[in-house]
CSV table of C-alpha atoms in Angstrom, one decimal:
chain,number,residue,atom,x,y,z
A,1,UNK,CA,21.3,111.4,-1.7
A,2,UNK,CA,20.3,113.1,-5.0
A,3,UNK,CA,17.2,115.1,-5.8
A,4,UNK,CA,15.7,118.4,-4.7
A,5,UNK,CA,16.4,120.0,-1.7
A,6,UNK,CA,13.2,120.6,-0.3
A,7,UNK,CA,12.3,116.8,-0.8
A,8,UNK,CA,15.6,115.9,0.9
A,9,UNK,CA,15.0,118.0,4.1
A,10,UNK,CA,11.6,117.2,4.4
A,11,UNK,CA,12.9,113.1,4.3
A,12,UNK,CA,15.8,114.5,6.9
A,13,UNK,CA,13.4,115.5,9.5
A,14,UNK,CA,10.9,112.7,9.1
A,15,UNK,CA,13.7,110.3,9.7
A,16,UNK,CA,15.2,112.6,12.8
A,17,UNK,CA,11.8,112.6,14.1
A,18,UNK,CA,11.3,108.9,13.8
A,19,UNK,CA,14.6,108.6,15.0
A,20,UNK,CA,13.4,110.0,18.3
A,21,UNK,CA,10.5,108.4,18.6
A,22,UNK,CA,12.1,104.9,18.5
A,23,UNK,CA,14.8,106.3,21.4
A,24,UNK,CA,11.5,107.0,23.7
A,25,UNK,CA,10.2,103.4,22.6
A,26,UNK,CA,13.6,101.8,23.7
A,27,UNK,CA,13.4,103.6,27.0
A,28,UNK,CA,9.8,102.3,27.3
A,29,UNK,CA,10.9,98.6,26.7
A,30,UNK,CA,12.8,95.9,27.8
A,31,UNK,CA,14.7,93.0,26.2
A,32,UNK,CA,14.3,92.1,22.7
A,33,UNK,CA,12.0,94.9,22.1
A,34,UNK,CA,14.3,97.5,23.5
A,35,UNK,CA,17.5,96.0,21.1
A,36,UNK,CA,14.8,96.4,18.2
A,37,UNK,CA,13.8,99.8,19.1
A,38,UNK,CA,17.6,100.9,19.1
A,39,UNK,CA,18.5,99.3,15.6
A,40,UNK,CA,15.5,100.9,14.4
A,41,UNK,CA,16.9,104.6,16.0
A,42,UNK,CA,20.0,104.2,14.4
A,43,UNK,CA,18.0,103.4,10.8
A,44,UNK,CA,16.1,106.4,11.4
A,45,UNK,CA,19.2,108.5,12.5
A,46,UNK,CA,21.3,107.4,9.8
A,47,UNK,CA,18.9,107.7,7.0
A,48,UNK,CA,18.2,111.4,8.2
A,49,UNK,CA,22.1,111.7,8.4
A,50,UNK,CA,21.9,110.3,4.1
A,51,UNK,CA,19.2,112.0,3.5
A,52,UNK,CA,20.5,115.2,3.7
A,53,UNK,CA,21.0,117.6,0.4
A,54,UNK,CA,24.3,117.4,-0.7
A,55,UNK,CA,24.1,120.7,-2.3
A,56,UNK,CA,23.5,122.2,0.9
A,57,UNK,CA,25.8,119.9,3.0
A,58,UNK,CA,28.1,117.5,0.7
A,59,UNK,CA,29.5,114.9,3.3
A,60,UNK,CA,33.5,114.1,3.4
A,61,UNK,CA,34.6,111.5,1.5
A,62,UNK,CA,35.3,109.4,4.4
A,63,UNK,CA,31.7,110.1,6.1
A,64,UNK,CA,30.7,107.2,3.2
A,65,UNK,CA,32.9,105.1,4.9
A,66,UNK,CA,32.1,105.6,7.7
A,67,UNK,CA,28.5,104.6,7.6
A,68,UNK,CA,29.3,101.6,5.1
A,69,UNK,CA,31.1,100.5,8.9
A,70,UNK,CA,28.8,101.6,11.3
A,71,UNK,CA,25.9,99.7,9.3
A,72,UNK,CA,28.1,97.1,8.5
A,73,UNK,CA,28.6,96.1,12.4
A,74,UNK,CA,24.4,96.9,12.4
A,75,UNK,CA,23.8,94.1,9.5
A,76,UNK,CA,26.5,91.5,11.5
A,77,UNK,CA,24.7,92.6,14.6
A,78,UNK,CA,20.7,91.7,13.3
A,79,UNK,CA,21.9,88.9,11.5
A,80,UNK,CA,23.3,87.6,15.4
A,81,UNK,CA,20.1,88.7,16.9
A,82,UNK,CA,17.9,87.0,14.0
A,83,UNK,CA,18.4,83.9,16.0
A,84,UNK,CA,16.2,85.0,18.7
A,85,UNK,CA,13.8,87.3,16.6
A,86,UNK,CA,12.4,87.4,12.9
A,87,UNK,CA,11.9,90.9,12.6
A,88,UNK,CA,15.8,91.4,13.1
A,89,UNK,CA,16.1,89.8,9.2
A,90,UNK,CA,14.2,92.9,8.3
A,91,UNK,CA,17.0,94.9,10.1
A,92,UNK,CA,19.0,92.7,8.4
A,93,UNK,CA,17.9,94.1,5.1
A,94,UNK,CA,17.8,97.8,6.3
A,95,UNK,CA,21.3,97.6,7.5
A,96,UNK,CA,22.8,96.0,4.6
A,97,UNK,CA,20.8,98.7,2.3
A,98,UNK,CA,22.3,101.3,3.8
A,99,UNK,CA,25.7,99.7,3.2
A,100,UNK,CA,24.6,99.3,0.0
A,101,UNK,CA,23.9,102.9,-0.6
A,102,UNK,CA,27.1,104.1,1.4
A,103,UNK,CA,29.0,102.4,-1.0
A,104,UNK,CA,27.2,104.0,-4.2
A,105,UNK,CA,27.6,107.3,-2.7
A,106,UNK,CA,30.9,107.1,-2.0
A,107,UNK,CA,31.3,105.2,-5.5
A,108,UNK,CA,30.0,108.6,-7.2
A,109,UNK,CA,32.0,111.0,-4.8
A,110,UNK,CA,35.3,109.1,-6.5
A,111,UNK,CA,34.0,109.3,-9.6
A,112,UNK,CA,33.6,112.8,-9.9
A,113,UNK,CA,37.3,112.9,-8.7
A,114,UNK,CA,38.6,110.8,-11.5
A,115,UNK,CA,38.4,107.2,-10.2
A,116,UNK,CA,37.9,104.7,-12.8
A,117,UNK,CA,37.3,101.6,-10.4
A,118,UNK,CA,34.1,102.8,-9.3
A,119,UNK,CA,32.8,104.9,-12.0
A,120,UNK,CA,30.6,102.5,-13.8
A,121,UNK,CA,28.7,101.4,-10.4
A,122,UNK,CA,28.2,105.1,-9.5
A,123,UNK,CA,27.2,106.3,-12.7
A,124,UNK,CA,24.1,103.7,-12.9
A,125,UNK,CA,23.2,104.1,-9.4
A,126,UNK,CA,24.5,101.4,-8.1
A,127,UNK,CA,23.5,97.6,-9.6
A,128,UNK,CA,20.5,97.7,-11.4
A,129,UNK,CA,19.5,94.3,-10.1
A,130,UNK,CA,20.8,94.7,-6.4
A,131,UNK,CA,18.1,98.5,-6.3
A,132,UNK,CA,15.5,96.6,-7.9
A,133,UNK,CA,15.4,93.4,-5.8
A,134,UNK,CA,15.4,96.5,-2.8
A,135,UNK,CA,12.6,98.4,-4.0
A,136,UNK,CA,10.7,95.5,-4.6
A,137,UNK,CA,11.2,94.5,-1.0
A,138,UNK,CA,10.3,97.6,0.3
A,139,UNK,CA,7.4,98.2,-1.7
A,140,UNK,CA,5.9,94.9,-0.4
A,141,UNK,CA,7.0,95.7,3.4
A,142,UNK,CA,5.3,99.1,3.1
A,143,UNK,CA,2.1,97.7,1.7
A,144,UNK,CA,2.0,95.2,4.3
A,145,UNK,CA,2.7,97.6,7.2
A,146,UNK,CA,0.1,99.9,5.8
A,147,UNK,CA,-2.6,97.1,5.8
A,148,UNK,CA,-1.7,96.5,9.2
A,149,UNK,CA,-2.6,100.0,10.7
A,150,UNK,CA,-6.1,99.6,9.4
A,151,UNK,CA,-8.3,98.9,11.6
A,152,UNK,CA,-10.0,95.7,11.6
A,153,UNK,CA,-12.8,96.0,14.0
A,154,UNK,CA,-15.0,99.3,14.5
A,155,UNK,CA,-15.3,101.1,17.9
A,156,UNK,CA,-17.7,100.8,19.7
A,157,UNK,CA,-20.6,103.7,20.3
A,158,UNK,CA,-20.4,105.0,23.1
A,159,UNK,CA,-16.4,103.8,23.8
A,160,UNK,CA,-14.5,106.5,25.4
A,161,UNK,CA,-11.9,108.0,23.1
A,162,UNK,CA,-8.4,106.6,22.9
A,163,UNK,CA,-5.6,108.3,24.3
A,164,UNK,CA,-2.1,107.1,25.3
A,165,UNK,CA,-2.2,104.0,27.4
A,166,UNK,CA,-0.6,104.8,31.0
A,167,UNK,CA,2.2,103.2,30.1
A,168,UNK,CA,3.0,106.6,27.7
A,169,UNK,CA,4.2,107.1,24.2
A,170,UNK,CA,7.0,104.9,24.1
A,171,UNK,CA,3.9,101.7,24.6
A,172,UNK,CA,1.9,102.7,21.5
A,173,UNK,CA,2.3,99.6,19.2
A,174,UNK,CA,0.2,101.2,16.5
A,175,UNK,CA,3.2,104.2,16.6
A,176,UNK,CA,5.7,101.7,16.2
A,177,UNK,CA,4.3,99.8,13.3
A,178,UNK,CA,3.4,103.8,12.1
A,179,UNK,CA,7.1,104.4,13.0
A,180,UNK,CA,8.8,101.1,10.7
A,181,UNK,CA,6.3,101.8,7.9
A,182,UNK,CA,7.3,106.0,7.7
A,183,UNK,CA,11.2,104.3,7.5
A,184,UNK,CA,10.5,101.8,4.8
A,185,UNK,CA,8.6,104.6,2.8
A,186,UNK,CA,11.9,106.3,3.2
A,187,UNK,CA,14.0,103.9,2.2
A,188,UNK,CA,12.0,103.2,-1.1
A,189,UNK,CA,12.7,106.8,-1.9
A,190,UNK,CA,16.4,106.6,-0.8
A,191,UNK,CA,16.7,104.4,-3.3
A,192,UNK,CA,15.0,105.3,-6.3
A,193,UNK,CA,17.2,108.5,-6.1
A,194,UNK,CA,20.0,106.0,-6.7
């Protein structure tokens, strides 16, 4: 993605770390809610993968393509599990963003070798309406994941402090919601550097 380096890294590691976390959530789950931990590791792994700075590490030509497929088969995939679950429409979204931005990306790698196809795409960053119909929809899933994590009801006096259920980590709902919200911040800023 474009934009200072620092910036870049710093988004790298938040979405590696994510990443992770969402891998020890799958392992934690079953079912549905292991399927949607996994998409949601490969979002975080594959936006750490983008978000690294191209001055330091310009990608291949090909490695564009390669995650305009991989997230491809992601989007076909949530849109089959949307049947069963809503939240896979918001994978849905995330998947076929990252396509989205794949194919910018790769759009500006050919135009700075001469292609004329793709040059007009790349240099505005993509469709103007497409990235703004994104933000938009990111901007409204942060805000409403961040309302979620505050609390509604106080604790207690006297309640013992809260530490990790016995279940472990991978249980925390409140780090999963703090986990989807950190991606969608991340995704807003993916794409503004459009």
């Amino acid at each position: 993605m474009h934009g200072p380096a620092m910036s870049g890294w710093l988004l790298m590691a938040l979405c590696a770390a994510t990443g992770a976390y969402c891998l020890l959530r799958a392992r934690a789950r079953t079912g549905e809610e292991r399927r949607a931990a996994r998409a949601e590791a490969l979002m975080g792994f594959g936006m750490a993968a983008m978000a690294v700075p191209a001055a330091v590490v310009a990608p291949p030509a090909w490695g564009w393509v390669l995650y305009a497929v991989l997230f491809g088969v992601a989007a076909l995939r949530a849109l089959w599990s949307s049947r069963r679950s809503g939240h896979h429409l918001h994978h849905l979204v995330g998947s076929s963003a990252m396509v989205y931005m794949s194919v910018v990306m790769a759009g500006s790698g050919a135009a700075a070798h001469g292609s004329h196809a793709s040059h007009a795409m790349a240099a505005a960053g993509g469709v103007p309406l497409l990235t703004g119909l994104l933000l938009v929809y990111y901007a409204a899933y942060v805000l409403r994941s961040g309302a979620r994590l505050i609390p509604v009801t106080a604790v207690p006096a006297g309640a013992p402090a809260g530490g990790p259920p016995a279940e472990g980590w991978g249980a925390r709902p409140e780090l999963a919601l703090a986990c989807r919200l950190t991606m969608g911040i991340a995704m807003f800023a993916m794409l503004l550097t459009l």
